[in-house]
């Protein structure tokens, strides 16, 4: 069964610190991998989209990496801000456009 | 662009009642998706449409759930009769095509509580 597993389940960090969220997947064949940010009470918002040939993609203070050989991705957040507090969801897209969602990592940034 | 618009934002209903959730996709988008999100199961795809035609409804949990897209600017998800286990946040999303570089745009969701 194609799965997407994220770690940690939740994370608390101090404002200004960096953090890295992990995503391991078994989805195959694989079209692209996406990271979404979901604020409380809102829908998910796309942060990055990477095809299998891309190793890294940045969006401001967010940098996603992808290792298609080991089927691992990470999302690195630099100089965290209070507004980064949210759930971060890793989504792997199969060929045929079926999305497989991770359970998400809940990040809380404290002042 | 106002994005994907869902209504209502919150719905509380009694078990056995009919519930209708509404979605207006982004103008010009040709794909529309309905998702359900719970703490236990995360985000689950229920059904999606392409050019108003249902393509895959394998995620619809049972016959109590139905979805329609009468035109390119409107879709409904109906639950009849509703049950407490249907309580969740229901998201609608739309996209232009399904090519890798196109992301989905999600609405803000409808939080459904069935008591």
mmCIF file of N, CA, C and O in Angstrom, chain A residues 32 34 36 38 41-44 49 51 89 97 99 101, chain B residues 9 35 37 43 91 98 100-104 106-108:
data_model
loop_
_atom_site.group_PDB
_atom_site.id
_atom_site.type_symbol
_atom_site.label_atom_id
_atom_site.label_comp_id
_atom_site.label_asym_id
_atom_site.label_seq_id
_atom_site.Cartn_x
_atom_site.Cartn_y
_atom_site.Cartn_z
ATOM 1 N N UNK A 32 5.082 13.694 -8.491
ATOM 2 C CA UNK A 32 5.650 14.863 -7.832
ATOM 3 C C UNK A 32 5.327 14.841 -6.349
ATOM 4 O O UNK A 32 4.468 14.076 -5.906
ATOM 5 N N UNK A 34 4.640 17.346 -2.886
ATOM 6 C CA UNK A 34 4.231 18.700 -2.514
ATOM 7 C C UNK A 34 4.243 18.844 -0.999
ATOM 8 O O UNK A 34 3.925 17.910 -0.268
ATOM 9 N N UNK A 36 2.456 21.267 1.898
ATOM 10 C CA UNK A 36 1.385 22.227 2.145
ATOM 11 C C UNK A 36 1.482 22.717 3.587
ATOM 12 O O UNK A 36 1.860 21.973 4.487
ATOM 13 N N UNK A 38 -1.026 24.246 6.511
ATOM 14 C CA UNK A 38 -2.435 24.424 6.847
ATOM 15 C C UNK A 38 -2.555 25.140 8.181
ATOM 16 O O UNK A 38 -2.239 24.583 9.233
ATOM 17 N N UNK A 41 -8.119 26.149 11.018
ATOM 18 C CA UNK A 41 -9.368 26.665 10.477
ATOM 19 C C UNK A 41 -9.305 27.080 9.022
ATOM 20 O O UNK A 41 -10.254 27.698 8.519
ATOM 21 N N UNK A 42 -8.225 26.758 8.348
ATOM 22 C CA UNK A 42 -8.078 27.126 6.941
ATOM 23 C C UNK A 42 -7.770 25.894 6.106
ATOM 24 O O UNK A 42 -7.448 24.825 6.622
ATOM 25 N N UNK A 43 -7.866 26.064 4.799
ATOM 26 C CA UNK A 43 -7.483 24.984 3.910
ATOM 27 C C UNK A 43 -5.984 24.962 3.697
ATOM 28 O O UNK A 43 -5.302 25.948 3.935
ATOM 29 N N UNK A 44 -5.450 23.835 3.253
ATOM 30 C CA UNK A 44 -4.011 23.749 2.976
ATOM 31 C C UNK A 44 -3.595 24.695 1.851
ATOM 32 O O UNK A 44 -4.333 24.878 0.884
ATOM 33 N N UNK A 49 6.326 22.463 -4.825
ATOM 34 C CA UNK A 49 6.011 21.290 -5.649
ATOM 35 C C UNK A 49 7.298 20.877 -6.347
ATOM 36 O O UNK A 49 7.952 21.702 -6.981
ATOM 37 N N UNK A 51 9.139 17.836 -8.852
ATOM 38 C CA UNK A 51 9.083 16.611 -9.626
ATOM 39 C C UNK A 51 10.216 15.699 -9.181
ATOM 40 O O UNK A 51 11.104 16.115 -8.424
ATOM 41 N N UNK A 89 1.850 19.463 5.746
ATOM 42 C CA UNK A 89 1.419 18.193 5.167
ATOM 43 C C UNK A 89 2.261 17.875 3.938
ATOM 44 O O UNK A 89 2.415 18.716 3.042
ATOM 45 N N UNK A 97 -2.328 11.056 -11.099
ATOM 46 C CA UNK A 97 -2.774 12.193 -10.313
ATOM 47 C C UNK A 97 -3.487 11.845 -9.018
ATOM 48 O O UNK A 97 -4.221 12.660 -8.477
ATOM 49 N N UNK A 99 -3.479 11.689 -5.203
ATOM 50 C CA UNK A 99 -2.698 12.281 -4.120
ATOM 51 C C UNK A 99 -2.718 11.366 -2.908
ATOM 52 O O UNK A 99 -3.776 10.888 -2.497
ATOM 53 N N UNK A 101 -1.721 11.535 0.989
ATOM 54 C CA UNK A 101 -1.433 12.534 2.012
ATOM 55 C C UNK A 101 -0.732 11.922 3.219
ATOM 56 O O UNK A 101 -1.096 10.841 3.666
ATOM 57 N N UNK B 9 -19.447 27.881 6.396
ATOM 58 C CA UNK B 9 -18.169 27.634 7.071
ATOM 59 C C UNK B 9 -18.340 26.624 8.196
ATOM 60 O O UNK B 9 -17.461 25.818 8.459
ATOM 61 N N UNK B 35 -12.686 16.805 -0.461
ATOM 62 C CA UNK B 35 -11.898 16.083 0.531
ATOM 63 C C UNK B 35 -12.601 16.140 1.886
ATOM 64 O O UNK B 35 -13.370 17.047 2.168
ATOM 65 N N UNK B 37 -11.471 15.819 6.067
ATOM 66 C CA UNK B 37 -10.325 15.796 6.965
ATOM 67 C C UNK B 37 -10.787 15.524 8.386
ATOM 68 O O UNK B 37 -11.650 16.219 8.922
ATOM 69 N N UNK B 43 -6.447 13.902 5.601
ATOM 70 C CA UNK B 43 -7.188 14.303 4.407
ATOM 71 C C UNK B 43 -7.472 13.092 3.527
ATOM 72 O O UNK B 43 -6.583 12.329 3.192
ATOM 73 N N UNK B 91 -13.328 19.820 2.643
ATOM 74 C CA UNK B 91 -12.657 20.804 1.807
ATOM 75 C C UNK B 91 -13.006 20.563 0.338
ATOM 76 O O UNK B 91 -13.112 19.432 -0.125
ATOM 77 N N UNK B 98 -3.879 18.791 -14.507
ATOM 78 C CA UNK B 98 -3.277 17.923 -13.498
ATOM 79 C C UNK B 98 -1.787 17.774 -13.726
ATOM 80 O O UNK B 98 -1.174 16.878 -13.183
ATOM 81 N N UNK B 100 2.196 18.285 -13.375
ATOM 82 C CA UNK B 100 2.929 18.334 -12.106
ATOM 83 C C UNK B 100 3.114 19.726 -11.527
ATOM 84 O O UNK B 100 3.163 19.881 -10.317
ATOM 85 N N UNK B 101 3.242 20.726 -12.353
ATOM 86 C CA UNK B 101 3.563 22.045 -11.829
ATOM 87 C C UNK B 101 2.354 22.801 -11.324
ATOM 88 O O UNK B 101 2.479 23.881 -10.774
ATOM 89 N N UNK B 102 1.184 22.243 -11.490
ATOM 90 C CA UNK B 102 -0.001 22.943 -11.014
ATOM 91 C C UNK B 102 -0.383 22.421 -9.637
ATOM 92 O O UNK B 102 -0.577 21.246 -9.443
ATOM 93 N N UNK B 103 -0.481 23.327 -8.711
ATOM 94 C CA UNK B 103 -0.939 22.931 -7.388
ATOM 95 C C UNK B 103 -2.431 23.007 -7.286
ATOM 96 O O UNK B 103 -3.106 23.444 -8.195
ATOM 97 N N UNK B 104 -2.896 22.539 -6.196
ATOM 98 C CA UNK B 104 -4.310 22.653 -5.916
ATOM 99 C C UNK B 104 -4.549 23.926 -5.124
ATOM 100 O O UNK B 104 -3.702 24.359 -4.365
ATOM 101 N N UNK B 106 -7.107 25.116 -2.288
ATOM 102 C CA UNK B 106 -8.148 24.626 -1.393
ATOM 103 C C UNK B 106 -9.030 25.780 -0.918
ATOM 104 O O UNK B 106 -8.560 26.911 -0.754
ATOM 105 N N UNK B 107 -10.288 25.463 -0.668
ATOM 106 C CA UNK B 107 -11.162 26.399 0.024
ATOM 107 C C UNK B 107 -10.878 26.370 1.514
ATOM 108 O O UNK B 107 -10.012 25.615 1.976
ATOM 109 N N UNK B 108 -11.589 27.173 2.261
ATOM 110 C CA UNK B 108 -11.372 27.251 3.707
ATOM 111 C C UNK B 108 -12.081 26.148 4.469
ATOM 112 O O UNK B 108 -11.895 26.022 5.677
#
